């Protein structure tokens, strides 16, 4: 998307320089180009999601119109362009033994990455061939089956994208709109809730949770066993105060197991990424969520622990 905006911005500059009155070129193209602001402007359309979507649609409409005005050429860019040099290693019709399209290794090379990473630099002029290369790079790196970083998409959606790029010759951003929306929805529905459960609502990994469950059960078992023994032996209250230790350990670890969070470490700003490997939480939003949850869990732990301790300390003893 950034590459497309840079390309259109360069076109707009060239139109303004070469035809100051916007009368020598295509009137429709000039009007479309005039609607775009500098993408680096913080007050521009990229600040707001709705305006950004509208701008993306305008960019795609202009790029499609420009391709049609150039004769609707569906082939690659001229041989002198970046797109033709890097796409010459494999034709668009290459297929594997099962009839599937094979990824183009040339598009995953360092040369392509180096040519596009500095596209926002004023010294780099973006050509239409670069947009073609960028679109094919997305297709062969992320979308095709067996690609380097494959994203699973519905087969119908994938076929439409392949046909748009390889048969219709499109390289505008709207080609990937359906895949982008599908990916964001999948992340919102599946990945984000899992992230919240594991990192934003808890700071423990499953092995640590299991260990705390065992320690909590042992602590509560020891507390109840010692509490009943001291009651039936009619021991004085100052001896029963030792029950604070097993009950506190048992309730604390079982609460950690139940809510997947260590309240004290969460309040100190630490989260467990691997077993017994703690790292400081850097994201303020996640830290605020963990602090609220840790405070609630700690309050429940103190309340239950105090209730058990008072019950077993102050209940009258009876020697059997």
PDB file of C-alpha atoms in Angstrom, residues 16 33 51 81 101 125-126 129 138 183 205 214 267 279 299:
ATOM      1  CA  UNK A  16       2.074  19.367 -11.383  1.00  0.00           C
ATOM      2  CA  UNK A  33      -4.340  12.550  -8.659  1.00  0.00           C
ATOM      3  CA  UNK A  51     -10.602   7.942   5.037  1.00  0.00           C
ATOM      4  CA  UNK A  81      12.396  -2.525 -15.519  1.00  0.00           C
ATOM      5  CA  UNK A 101       1.497 -22.916  -9.600  1.00  0.00           C
ATOM      6  CA  UNK A 125      11.600   6.615  -7.836  1.00  0.00           C
ATOM      7  CA  UNK A 126       8.811   4.045  -7.836  1.00  0.00           C
ATOM      8  CA  UNK A 129       7.053  -2.307 -12.608  1.00  0.00           C
ATOM      9  CA  UNK A 138       2.853 -10.896  -1.863  1.00  0.00           C
ATOM     10  CA  UNK A 183      -7.083 -12.387   7.753  1.00  0.00           C
ATOM     11  CA  UNK A 205       2.644 -20.846  30.924  1.00  0.00           C
ATOM     12  CA  UNK A 214       0.168 -29.574  42.612  1.00  0.00           C
ATOM     13  CA  UNK A 267       1.985  -6.441  40.024  1.00  0.00           C
ATOM     14  CA  UNK A 279      10.482 -11.021  31.269  1.00  0.00           C
ATOM     15  CA  UNK A 299      -7.932  -9.914  47.156  1.00  0.00           C
TER      16      UNK A 299
END
